[in-house]
XYZ file of C-alpha atoms in Angstrom:
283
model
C -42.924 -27.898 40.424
C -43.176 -24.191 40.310
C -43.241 -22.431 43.465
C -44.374 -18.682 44.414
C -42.670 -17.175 46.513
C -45.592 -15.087 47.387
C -47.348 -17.698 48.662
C -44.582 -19.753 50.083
C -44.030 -16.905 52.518
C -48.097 -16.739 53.586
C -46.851 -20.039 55.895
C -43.121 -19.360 56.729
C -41.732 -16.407 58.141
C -38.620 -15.413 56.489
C -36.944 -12.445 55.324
C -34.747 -14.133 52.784
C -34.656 -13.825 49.308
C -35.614 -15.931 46.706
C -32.353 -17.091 46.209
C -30.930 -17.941 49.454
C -34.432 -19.748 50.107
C -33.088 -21.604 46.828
C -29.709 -22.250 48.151
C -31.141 -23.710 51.290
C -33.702 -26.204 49.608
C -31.114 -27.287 47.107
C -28.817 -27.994 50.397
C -31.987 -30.045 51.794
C -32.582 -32.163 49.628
C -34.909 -30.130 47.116
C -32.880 -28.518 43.926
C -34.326 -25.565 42.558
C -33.564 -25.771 39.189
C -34.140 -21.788 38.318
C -35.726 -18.695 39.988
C -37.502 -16.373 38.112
C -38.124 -12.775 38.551
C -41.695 -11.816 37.288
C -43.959 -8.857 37.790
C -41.112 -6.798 38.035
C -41.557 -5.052 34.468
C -44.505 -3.286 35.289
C -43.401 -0.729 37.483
C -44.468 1.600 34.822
C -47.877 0.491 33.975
C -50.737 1.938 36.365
C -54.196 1.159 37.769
C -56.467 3.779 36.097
C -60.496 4.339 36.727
C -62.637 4.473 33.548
C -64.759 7.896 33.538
C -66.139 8.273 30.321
C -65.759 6.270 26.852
C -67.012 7.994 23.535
C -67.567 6.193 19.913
C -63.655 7.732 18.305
C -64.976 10.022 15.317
C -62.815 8.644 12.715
C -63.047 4.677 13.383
C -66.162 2.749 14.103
C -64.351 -0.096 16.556
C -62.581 2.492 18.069
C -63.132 4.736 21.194
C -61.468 7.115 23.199
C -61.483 6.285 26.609
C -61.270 9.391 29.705
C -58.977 7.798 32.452
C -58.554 9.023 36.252
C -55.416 8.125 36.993
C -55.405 9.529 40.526
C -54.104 13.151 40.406
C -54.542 13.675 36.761
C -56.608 12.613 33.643
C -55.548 11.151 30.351
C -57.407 10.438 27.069
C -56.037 7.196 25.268
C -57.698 5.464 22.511
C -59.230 2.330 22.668
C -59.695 -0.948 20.994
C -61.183 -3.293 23.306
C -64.837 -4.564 23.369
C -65.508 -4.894 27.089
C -64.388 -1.339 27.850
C -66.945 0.455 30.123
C -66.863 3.291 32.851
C -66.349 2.624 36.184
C -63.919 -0.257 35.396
C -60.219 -0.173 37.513
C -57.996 -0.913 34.288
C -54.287 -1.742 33.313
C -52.962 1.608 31.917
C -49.657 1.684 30.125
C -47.250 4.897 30.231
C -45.030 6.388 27.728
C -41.870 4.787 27.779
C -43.281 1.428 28.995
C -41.695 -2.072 27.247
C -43.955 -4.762 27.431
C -42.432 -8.064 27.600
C -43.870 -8.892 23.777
C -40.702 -6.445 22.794
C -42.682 -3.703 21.987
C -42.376 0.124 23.428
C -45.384 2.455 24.215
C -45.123 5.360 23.003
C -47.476 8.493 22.401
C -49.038 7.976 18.942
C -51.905 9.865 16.676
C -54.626 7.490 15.985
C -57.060 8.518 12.970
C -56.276 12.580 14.237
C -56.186 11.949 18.080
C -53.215 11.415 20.427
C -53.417 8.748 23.055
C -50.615 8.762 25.345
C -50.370 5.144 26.139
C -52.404 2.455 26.266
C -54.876 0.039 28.141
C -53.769 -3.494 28.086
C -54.809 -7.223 27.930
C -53.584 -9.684 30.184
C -51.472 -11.137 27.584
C -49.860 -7.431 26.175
C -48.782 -7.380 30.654
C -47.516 -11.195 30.241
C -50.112 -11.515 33.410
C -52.308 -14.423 31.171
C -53.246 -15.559 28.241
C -56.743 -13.568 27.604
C -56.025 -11.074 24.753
C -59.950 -10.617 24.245
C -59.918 -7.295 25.985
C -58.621 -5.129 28.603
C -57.939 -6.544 31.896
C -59.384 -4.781 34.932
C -59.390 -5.085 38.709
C -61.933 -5.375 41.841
C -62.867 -2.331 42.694
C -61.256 -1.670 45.660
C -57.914 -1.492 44.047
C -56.108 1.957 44.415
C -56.406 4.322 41.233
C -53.326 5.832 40.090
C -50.201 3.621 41.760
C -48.039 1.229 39.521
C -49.069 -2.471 39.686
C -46.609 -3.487 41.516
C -47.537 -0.831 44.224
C -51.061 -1.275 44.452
C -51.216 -4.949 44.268
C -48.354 -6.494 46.778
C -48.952 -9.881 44.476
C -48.137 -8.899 40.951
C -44.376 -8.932 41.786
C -43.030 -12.499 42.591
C -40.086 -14.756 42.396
C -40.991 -18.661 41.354
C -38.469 -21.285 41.960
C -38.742 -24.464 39.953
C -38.343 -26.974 41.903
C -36.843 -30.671 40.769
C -38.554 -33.013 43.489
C -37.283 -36.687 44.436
C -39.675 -39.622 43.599
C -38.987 -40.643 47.753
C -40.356 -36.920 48.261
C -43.826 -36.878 47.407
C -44.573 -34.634 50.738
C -43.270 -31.339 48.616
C -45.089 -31.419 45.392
C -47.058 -29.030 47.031
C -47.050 -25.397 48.632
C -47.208 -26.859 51.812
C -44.602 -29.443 51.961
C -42.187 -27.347 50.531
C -42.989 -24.434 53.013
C -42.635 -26.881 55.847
C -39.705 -28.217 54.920
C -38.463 -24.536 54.396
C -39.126 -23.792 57.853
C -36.945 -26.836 59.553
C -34.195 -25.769 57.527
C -33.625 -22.043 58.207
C -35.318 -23.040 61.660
C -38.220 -20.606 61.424
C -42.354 -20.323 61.981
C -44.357 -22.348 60.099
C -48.261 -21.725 59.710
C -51.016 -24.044 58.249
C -53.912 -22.198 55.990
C -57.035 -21.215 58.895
C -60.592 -21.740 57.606
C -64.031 -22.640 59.304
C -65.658 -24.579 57.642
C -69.393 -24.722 57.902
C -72.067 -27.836 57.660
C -75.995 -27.775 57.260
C -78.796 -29.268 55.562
C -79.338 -33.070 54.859
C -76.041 -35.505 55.637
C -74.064 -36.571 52.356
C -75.310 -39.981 52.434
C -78.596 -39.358 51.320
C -77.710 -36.904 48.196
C -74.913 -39.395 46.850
C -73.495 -42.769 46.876
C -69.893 -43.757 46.497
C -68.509 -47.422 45.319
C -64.834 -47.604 45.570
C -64.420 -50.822 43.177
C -60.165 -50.700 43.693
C -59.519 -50.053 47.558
C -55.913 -51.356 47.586
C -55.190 -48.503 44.984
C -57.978 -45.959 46.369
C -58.403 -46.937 50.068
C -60.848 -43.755 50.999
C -62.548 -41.606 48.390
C -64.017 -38.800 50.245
C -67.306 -36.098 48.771
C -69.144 -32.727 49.775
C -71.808 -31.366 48.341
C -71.974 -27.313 47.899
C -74.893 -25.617 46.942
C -75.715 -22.478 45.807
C -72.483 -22.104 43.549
C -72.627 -19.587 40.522
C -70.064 -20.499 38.019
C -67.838 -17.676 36.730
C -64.506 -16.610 36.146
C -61.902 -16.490 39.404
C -60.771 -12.901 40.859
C -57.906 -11.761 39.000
C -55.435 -13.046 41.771
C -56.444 -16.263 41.689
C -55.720 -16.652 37.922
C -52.682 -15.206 38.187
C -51.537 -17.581 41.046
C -52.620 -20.268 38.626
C -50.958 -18.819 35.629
C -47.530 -18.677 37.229
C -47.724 -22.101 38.928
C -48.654 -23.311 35.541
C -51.856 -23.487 35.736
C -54.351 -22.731 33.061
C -57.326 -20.887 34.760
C -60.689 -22.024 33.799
C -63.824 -21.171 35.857
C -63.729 -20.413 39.367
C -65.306 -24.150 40.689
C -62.654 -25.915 38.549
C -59.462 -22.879 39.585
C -60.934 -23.797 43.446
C -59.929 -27.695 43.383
C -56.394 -26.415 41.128
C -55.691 -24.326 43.559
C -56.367 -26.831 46.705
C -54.096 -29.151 44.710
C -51.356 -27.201 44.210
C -50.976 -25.665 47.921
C -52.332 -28.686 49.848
C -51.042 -31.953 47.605
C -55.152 -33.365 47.753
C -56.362 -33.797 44.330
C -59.632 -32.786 43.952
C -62.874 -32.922 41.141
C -65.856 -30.920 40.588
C -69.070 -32.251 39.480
C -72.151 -31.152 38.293
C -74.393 -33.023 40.373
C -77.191 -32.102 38.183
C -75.651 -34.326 35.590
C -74.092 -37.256 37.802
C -75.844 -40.346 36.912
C -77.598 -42.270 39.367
C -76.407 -39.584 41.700
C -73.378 -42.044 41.619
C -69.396 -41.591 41.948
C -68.174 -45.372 40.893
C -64.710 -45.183 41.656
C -62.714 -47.699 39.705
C -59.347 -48.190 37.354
C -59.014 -46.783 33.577
């Protein structure tokens, strides 16, 4: 299992690094097989606003792209399709190395300099999307290194090598409670509210459980209202490292539950559930 340290440290409090937290799960019972530093590399890649993008006057797919970059402006030229202003983007300096192996450096492009680069999610090793640039919610701060203006894009994960007798930590959770009874130290459980209205379950849905010994309780809520889309940038990236493949933000909701709670979880469409039916049952 692969384990962020980010989030381990949302429920235990703890000052120690990743690899004396690795030490003393090993100790308990729980080998960490490696820790991984990630994030790290970007210290020279910045969050830059998107002012103004004109049609480049030597390439037809290319533009050049007017960047705020918090105390200064920059020009870079521009590939990607989605690029538009107003966006908070990915914006690569001189002297950057990406973790593909290759450097940025200032180049001409058809007769104009651009001093860097914007970047896809895969060019940052932050994803696999190489369709276009990646930017950021808009309240992230223009001009400060990723790793500086989002706390969460630097990490440690531990891979973790769990017991078959230790089902209880194949998930954020367990391991972050059995973290905190070994270096004796606070342990918090996620806080939500959770809130209930309209018509009860039971008359929007049946269940038949045809296999109890194997599936004793099979439980289902209905939410309404949902817009399907992609997850906030976080959220993929959570996924990404705890490898997870993101894919819309109804299905990345149940991945994530999964991963830090241990409850597998499944999405329907109720609009296409026959019979407005779940028939539990073996293969």
């Amino acid at each position: 299992m692969l384990v962020s340290l980010n989030w381990l440290k949302e429920f235990v409090e703890t000052d120690k690094t990743a690899y004396e937290i690795a030490d003393h799960l090993t100790m308990g019972g729980i080998e960490v097989e490696s820790v991984t530093h990630v994030g790290g590399h970007l210290k020279t890649v910045y969050t830059a606003k998107i002012l103004q993008v004109d049609p480049h006057p030597g390439a037809d797919k290319l533009t050049v792209v007017k960047l705020d970059l918090g105390g200064r402006v920059e020009n870079v030229v521009c590939g990607a399709p989605n690029v538009k202003p107003g966006m908070i983007a990915a914006y690569a300096s001189v002297g950057t190395e990406l973790p593909g192996g290759m450097r940025v450096d200032s180049r001409e492009i058809k007769g104009i300099v651009s001093p860097g680069m914007l970047c896809s999610e895969r060019e940052l090793g932050l994803g696999e999307d190489a369709s276009g640039i990646l930017f950021f919610d808009e309240d992230v701060p223009v001009g400060f290194s990723l790793t500086e203006a989002m706390n969460y894009i630097e990490d440690f994960i531990l891979e973790t090598s769990v017991t078959p007798n230790r089902g209880d930590c194949l998930s954020i959770l367990g391991v972050a409670r059995e973290l905190s009874a070994l270096i004796d130290s606070g342990y918090s459980k996620p806080k939500f509210e959770l809130i209930e209205n309209g018509e009860s379950i039971e008359s929007q849905l049946a269940i038949e459980c045809l296999d109890p010994d194997l599936c004793p309780r099979y439980v289902a809520r209905m939410v309404k209202g949902v817009k399907t889309g992609p997850s906030p940038f976080q959220i993929r990236l959570r996924l990404q490292r705890s490898g997870v493949r993101p894919i819309s933000n109804v299905v990345d909701a149940t991945n994530l539950i999964l991963l830090e709670c241990g409850q597998p979880l499944h999405a329907f469409d109720y609009s296409r559930l026959e019979d407005k039916k779940i028939v539990v049952r073996r293969c």
